[in-house]
Amino acid sequence: MGCFFSRRRKLALGGQQQQQQQKQPAGAGQDAAPGEQKAPQYSWDLRAKIDPKDYTFSGLKDETVGRLPGKVAGQQFVIQDCENCKIYIFDHSATITVDDCVNCQIFLGPIKGSVFFRDCKDCKCVVACQQFRTRDCRKLEVFLCCATQPIIESSTGMKFGCFQYYYPELALQFKDAGLSIFNNTWSNIHDFTPGSGENNWGLLPETAVVQDYVPLPSSEELKTVRISTDATKSIIPITRGQRQKSSDESCLAVFFAGDYTTANARKLIDEMTSKGFQLVQTKEVIMKAEDAHRLFQQSASEFTSLLEKGPVVALEFNGDGAVEQCRSTINEVFSGTKIFVSESKASASQDVDNFYNFADMQMGM
């Protein structure tokens, strides 16, 4: 009997296995027979499926919503048809479109490509991006970091200020989005459809405080992000941009690529601004040897070999005595570090014009 039941048991198992194999897709759970090739498996077969709903805010009213660091991770995002909402994207993204939003307060973390506002009105925003564009918008107030020239079209009542924001993950998000904290043309607006009698855009007051425009989030989930809107802690250096300079004396300082370039540049900014000098503009750009000869002239040979290490970071300071103070600070604080700095008030103006004209040409502006 033992043999009988053993036989039935094997037959039963064999039947179950045959049924399971019939249910499985062809090739699933089976090794390729000798001489046969396995079905190819591609990288996109292994990716997690993306639900567009996770990357969309649509049709919301009187709500506070957002995405925490790591939740967008370079994907595209859509914001549309929202009213009286507070919206926070605390992560980097590929592109973002904002359509038909009214009276919203919006924070958008670093955007690798473009952000496009269409048919929006009475919104206050903090935005960091490669490209910024609006169309058919009215009364937008934007604290902006934009690597290229911002563009408005068929838009009125637009106001712009310099991006100022901090949370611990923000610096890495800028890197993930391929954005430099030193390339910010926030005030160099191009209006495709200028009006005949008045400007469609202007600058926010120098005293404008980000938190008065886009308050910190109130929801328990979003409050876990450790935010500061203190200008001195901002990831992006606060620049005067197109505002009128307070003095006819400026100074150019150029840092060359190395392990501490960013830290050194920020240190000089802190030293100079603490003494009352104004940071007008900053730029990070790649230079070649022939560029150095044209821009640094007699000093070029001292810096040419440093250009092979990577992009340079340039800072323009303004104020009476800027050149003397900048040279003194660099000698005291950065002894042993090679830094180009304007030699005199007479040469400094030409230094600034030459460098930033070159940088704009390099960046296609």
mmCIF file of C-alpha atoms in Angstrom, residues 106-306:
data_model
loop_
_atom_site.group_PDB
_atom_site.id
_atom_site.type_symbol
_atom_site.label_atom_id
_atom_site.label_comp_id
_atom_site.label_asym_id
_atom_site.label_seq_id
_atom_site.Cartn_x
_atom_site.Cartn_y
_atom_site.Cartn_z
ATOM 1 C CA ILE A 106 4.234 78.322 -3.427
ATOM 2 C CA PHE A 107 7.751 77.065 -2.656
ATOM 3 C CA LEU A 108 9.508 75.133 -5.423
ATOM 4 C CA GLY A 109 12.859 73.501 -4.668
ATOM 5 C CA PRO A 110 15.605 73.259 -7.335
ATOM 6 C CA ILE A 111 14.271 72.533 -10.837
ATOM 7 C CA LYS A 112 16.774 71.061 -13.286
ATOM 8 C CA GLY A 113 14.938 72.400 -16.324
ATOM 9 C CA SER A 114 12.135 74.929 -16.595
ATOM 10 C CA VAL A 115 9.280 76.183 -14.473
ATOM 11 C CA PHE A 116 6.364 77.615 -16.431
ATOM 12 C CA PHE A 117 3.578 79.673 -14.811
ATOM 13 C CA ARG A 118 0.494 80.077 -17.016
ATOM 14 C CA ASP A 119 -2.767 81.916 -16.318
ATOM 15 C CA CYS A 120 -1.929 82.439 -12.654
ATOM 16 C CA LYS A 121 -2.745 85.516 -10.575
ATOM 17 C CA ASP A 122 -2.131 86.927 -7.092
ATOM 18 C CA CYS A 123 0.433 84.268 -6.189
ATOM 19 C CA LYS A 124 3.556 84.568 -4.029
ATOM 20 C CA CYS A 125 6.412 82.192 -4.761
ATOM 21 C CA VAL A 126 9.940 81.103 -3.888
ATOM 22 C CA VAL A 127 11.530 79.360 -6.898
ATOM 23 C CA ALA A 128 14.941 77.937 -7.903
ATOM 24 C CA CYS A 129 15.329 76.786 -11.505
ATOM 25 C CA GLN A 130 17.369 76.652 -14.696
ATOM 26 C CA GLN A 131 14.714 78.481 -16.727
ATOM 27 C CA PHE A 132 11.811 80.649 -15.550
ATOM 28 C CA ARG A 133 8.901 81.686 -17.737
ATOM 29 C CA THR A 134 5.407 83.113 -17.269
ATOM 30 C CA ARG A 135 2.565 83.638 -19.706
ATOM 31 C CA ASP A 136 -0.774 85.367 -19.141
ATOM 32 C CA CYS A 137 -0.062 85.900 -15.457
ATOM 33 C CA ARG A 138 -1.001 88.810 -13.205
ATOM 34 C CA LYS A 139 0.473 89.982 -9.920
ATOM 35 C CA LEU A 140 3.050 87.322 -9.155
ATOM 36 C CA GLU A 141 5.663 88.095 -6.495
ATOM 37 C CA VAL A 142 8.646 85.797 -6.829
ATOM 38 C CA PHE A 143 11.837 85.288 -4.805
ATOM 39 C CA LEU A 144 13.870 83.778 -7.597
ATOM 40 C CA CYS A 145 17.073 81.906 -8.323
ATOM 41 C CA CYS A 146 17.394 81.388 -12.080
ATOM 42 C CA ALA A 147 20.509 80.289 -13.971
ATOM 43 C CA THR A 148 19.349 81.878 -17.240
ATOM 44 C CA GLN A 149 17.497 85.084 -18.055
ATOM 45 C CA PRO A 150 13.929 84.929 -16.668
ATOM 46 C CA ILE A 151 11.232 85.537 -19.272
ATOM 47 C CA ILE A 152 7.738 86.960 -18.870
ATOM 48 C CA GLU A 153 5.143 87.075 -21.634
ATOM 49 C CA SER A 154 1.713 88.729 -21.641
ATOM 50 C CA SER A 155 2.114 89.158 -17.886
ATOM 51 C CA THR A 156 1.602 92.253 -15.715
ATOM 52 C CA GLY A 157 2.241 93.350 -12.155
ATOM 53 C CA MET A 158 5.221 91.004 -11.736
ATOM 54 C CA LYS A 159 7.654 91.596 -8.855
ATOM 55 C CA PHE A 160 10.972 89.850 -8.267
ATOM 56 C CA GLY A 161 13.416 89.449 -5.392
ATOM 57 C CA CYS A 162 16.506 87.350 -4.739
ATOM 58 C CA PHE A 163 15.929 83.764 -3.566
ATOM 59 C CA GLN A 164 16.692 83.344 0.125
ATOM 60 C CA TYR A 165 15.936 80.037 1.810
ATOM 61 C CA TYR A 166 17.586 77.252 3.740
ATOM 62 C CA TYR A 167 16.920 73.704 4.883
ATOM 63 C CA PRO A 168 19.572 71.008 5.412
ATOM 64 C CA GLU A 169 18.858 69.047 2.225
ATOM 65 C CA LEU A 170 18.729 72.076 -0.083
ATOM 66 C CA ALA A 171 22.438 72.306 -0.985
ATOM 67 C CA LEU A 172 22.536 68.690 -2.219
ATOM 68 C CA GLN A 173 19.278 69.223 -4.115
ATOM 69 C CA PHE A 174 20.912 72.101 -6.009
ATOM 70 C CA LYS A 175 23.733 69.743 -7.003
ATOM 71 C CA ASP A 176 21.294 67.002 -8.020
ATOM 72 C CA ALA A 177 19.481 69.535 -10.210
ATOM 73 C CA GLY A 178 22.760 70.653 -11.783
ATOM 74 C CA LEU A 179 22.364 74.233 -10.534
ATOM 75 C CA SER A 180 25.146 76.442 -9.193
ATOM 76 C CA ILE A 181 24.343 78.593 -6.174
ATOM 77 C CA PHE A 182 26.458 81.339 -7.782
ATOM 78 C CA ASN A 183 24.523 81.582 -11.060
ATOM 79 C CA ASN A 184 21.459 83.678 -10.315
ATOM 80 C CA THR A 185 20.079 86.216 -12.791
ATOM 81 C CA TRP A 186 16.952 86.889 -10.726
ATOM 82 C CA SER A 187 16.644 90.576 -11.660
ATOM 83 C CA ASN A 188 17.647 90.440 -15.347
ATOM 84 C CA ILE A 189 14.107 90.000 -16.653
ATOM 85 C CA HIS A 190 13.259 89.828 -20.355
ATOM 86 C CA ASP A 191 9.723 90.925 -21.226
ATOM 87 C CA PHE A 192 8.551 89.464 -24.536
ATOM 88 C CA THR A 193 5.534 91.785 -24.591
ATOM 89 C CA PRO A 194 6.541 95.132 -23.067
ATOM 90 C CA GLY A 195 3.816 97.733 -22.586
ATOM 91 C CA SER A 196 4.043 101.172 -24.143
ATOM 92 C CA GLY A 197 3.361 103.223 -21.014
ATOM 93 C CA GLU A 198 4.592 101.249 -18.016
ATOM 94 C CA ASN A 199 6.766 98.306 -17.019
ATOM 95 C CA ASN A 200 5.107 94.935 -16.558
ATOM 96 C CA TRP A 201 7.622 94.029 -13.882
ATOM 97 C CA GLY A 202 9.677 95.510 -11.068
ATOM 98 C CA LEU A 203 11.727 94.549 -8.032
ATOM 99 C CA LEU A 204 10.469 93.751 -4.562
ATOM 100 C CA PRO A 205 11.674 96.093 -1.788
ATOM 101 C CA GLU A 206 15.178 95.358 -0.491
ATOM 102 C CA THR A 207 13.607 94.965 2.939
ATOM 103 C CA ALA A 208 11.178 92.279 1.742
ATOM 104 C CA VAL A 209 11.117 89.239 4.039
ATOM 105 C CA VAL A 210 10.396 85.870 2.416
ATOM 106 C CA GLN A 211 8.320 84.620 5.319
ATOM 107 C CA ASP A 212 5.908 87.553 4.910
ATOM 108 C CA TYR A 213 5.166 86.327 1.386
ATOM 109 C CA VAL A 214 5.441 82.542 1.685
ATOM 110 C CA PRO A 215 4.990 81.564 5.346
ATOM 111 C CA LEU A 216 6.480 78.427 6.834
ATOM 112 C CA PRO A 217 4.233 75.375 6.443
ATOM 113 C CA SER A 218 1.740 74.702 9.227
ATOM 114 C CA SER A 219 1.007 71.001 8.643
ATOM 115 C CA GLU A 220 2.688 68.559 11.021
ATOM 116 C CA GLU A 221 4.267 66.568 8.187
ATOM 117 C CA LEU A 222 5.869 69.576 6.473
ATOM 118 C CA LYS A 223 6.956 71.165 9.756
ATOM 119 C CA THR A 224 9.559 68.393 10.041
ATOM 120 C CA VAL A 225 11.641 70.240 7.409
ATOM 121 C CA ARG A 226 14.087 72.488 9.297
ATOM 122 C CA ILE A 227 13.591 75.740 7.387
ATOM 123 C CA SER A 228 15.244 79.110 7.830
ATOM 124 C CA THR A 229 14.399 82.223 5.820
ATOM 125 C CA ASP A 230 17.175 84.216 7.487
ATOM 126 C CA ALA A 231 19.053 85.919 4.655
ATOM 127 C CA THR A 232 22.426 85.203 6.301
ATOM 128 C CA LYS A 233 21.725 81.437 6.162
ATOM 129 C CA SER A 234 20.413 81.366 2.597
ATOM 130 C CA ILE A 235 21.892 78.707 0.306
ATOM 131 C CA ILE A 236 21.930 81.354 -2.439
ATOM 132 C CA PRO A 237 24.073 84.438 -1.736
ATOM 133 C CA ILE A 238 21.845 87.528 -1.582
ATOM 134 C CA THR A 239 22.789 89.881 -4.423
ATOM 135 C CA ARG A 240 21.672 93.377 -5.409
ATOM 136 C CA GLY A 241 21.212 92.393 -9.018
ATOM 137 C CA GLN A 242 19.939 95.236 -11.219
ATOM 138 C CA ARG A 243 19.400 97.633 -8.313
ATOM 139 C CA GLN A 244 21.346 100.879 -8.478
ATOM 140 C CA LYS A 245 24.800 100.635 -6.947
ATOM 141 C CA SER A 246 25.498 102.756 -3.898
ATOM 142 C CA SER A 247 29.021 103.683 -5.042
ATOM 143 C CA ASP A 248 31.011 104.127 -8.243
ATOM 144 C CA GLU A 249 33.648 101.745 -6.863
ATOM 145 C CA SER A 250 33.379 98.007 -7.351
ATOM 146 C CA CYS A 251 35.873 95.157 -6.925
ATOM 147 C CA LEU A 252 36.157 91.796 -8.662
ATOM 148 C CA ALA A 253 37.391 88.696 -6.810
ATOM 149 C CA VAL A 254 37.792 85.363 -8.634
ATOM 150 C CA PHE A 255 38.252 82.002 -6.866
ATOM 151 C CA PHE A 256 39.684 79.052 -8.750
ATOM 152 C CA ALA A 257 38.485 75.453 -8.530
ATOM 153 C CA GLY A 258 39.556 73.453 -5.501
ATOM 154 C CA ASP A 259 38.261 71.585 -2.470
ATOM 155 C CA TYR A 260 37.229 74.748 -0.645
ATOM 156 C CA THR A 261 36.160 77.072 -3.454
ATOM 157 C CA THR A 262 32.553 77.422 -2.348
ATOM 158 C CA ALA A 263 33.442 77.753 1.320
ATOM 159 C CA ASN A 264 36.122 80.347 0.567
ATOM 160 C CA ALA A 265 33.786 82.379 -1.634
ATOM 161 C CA ARG A 266 31.111 82.362 1.052
ATOM 162 C CA LYS A 267 33.670 83.336 3.668
ATOM 163 C CA LEU A 268 34.715 86.387 1.645
ATOM 164 C CA ILE A 269 31.059 87.331 1.137
ATOM 165 C CA ASP A 270 30.490 87.181 4.902
ATOM 166 C CA GLU A 271 33.626 89.224 5.615
ATOM 167 C CA MET A 272 32.819 91.943 3.089
ATOM 168 C CA THR A 273 29.089 92.269 3.767
ATOM 169 C CA SER A 274 29.710 92.393 7.525
ATOM 170 C CA LYS A 275 31.790 95.512 6.854
ATOM 171 C CA GLY A 276 28.965 97.184 4.945
ATOM 172 C CA PHE A 277 29.938 96.342 1.373
ATOM 173 C CA GLN A 278 27.271 95.085 -1.013
ATOM 174 C CA LEU A 279 27.407 91.888 -3.064
ATOM 175 C CA VAL A 280 26.216 92.932 -6.520
ATOM 176 C CA GLN A 281 26.480 89.684 -8.483
ATOM 177 C CA THR A 282 28.138 86.271 -8.543
ATOM 178 C CA LYS A 283 28.977 83.826 -11.331
ATOM 179 C CA GLU A 284 30.391 80.315 -11.739
ATOM 180 C CA VAL A 285 31.768 79.626 -15.210
ATOM 181 C CA ILE A 286 34.424 77.596 -17.033
ATOM 182 C CA MET A 287 37.395 79.529 -18.410
ATOM 183 C CA LYS A 288 40.138 78.583 -20.835
ATOM 184 C CA ALA A 289 43.730 79.782 -20.983
ATOM 185 C CA GLU A 290 43.000 82.252 -23.770
ATOM 186 C CA ASP A 291 40.146 83.688 -21.695
ATOM 187 C CA ALA A 292 42.505 84.239 -18.775
ATOM 188 C CA HIS A 293 44.934 86.223 -20.936
ATOM 189 C CA ARG A 294 42.114 88.442 -22.074
ATOM 190 C CA LEU A 295 40.545 88.953 -18.643
ATOM 191 C CA PHE A 296 43.462 88.848 -16.214
ATOM 192 C CA GLN A 297 46.008 90.397 -18.592
ATOM 193 C CA GLN A 298 49.412 90.792 -16.832
ATOM 194 C CA SER A 299 48.363 88.377 -14.062
ATOM 195 C CA ALA A 300 47.172 85.659 -16.453
ATOM 196 C CA SER A 301 50.261 83.443 -16.241
ATOM 197 C CA GLU A 302 49.783 83.151 -12.487
ATOM 198 C CA PHE A 303 46.325 81.596 -12.879
ATOM 199 C CA THR A 304 46.335 79.737 -16.209
ATOM 200 C CA SER A 305 47.268 76.334 -14.782
ATOM 201 C CA LEU A 306 44.465 76.591 -12.208
#
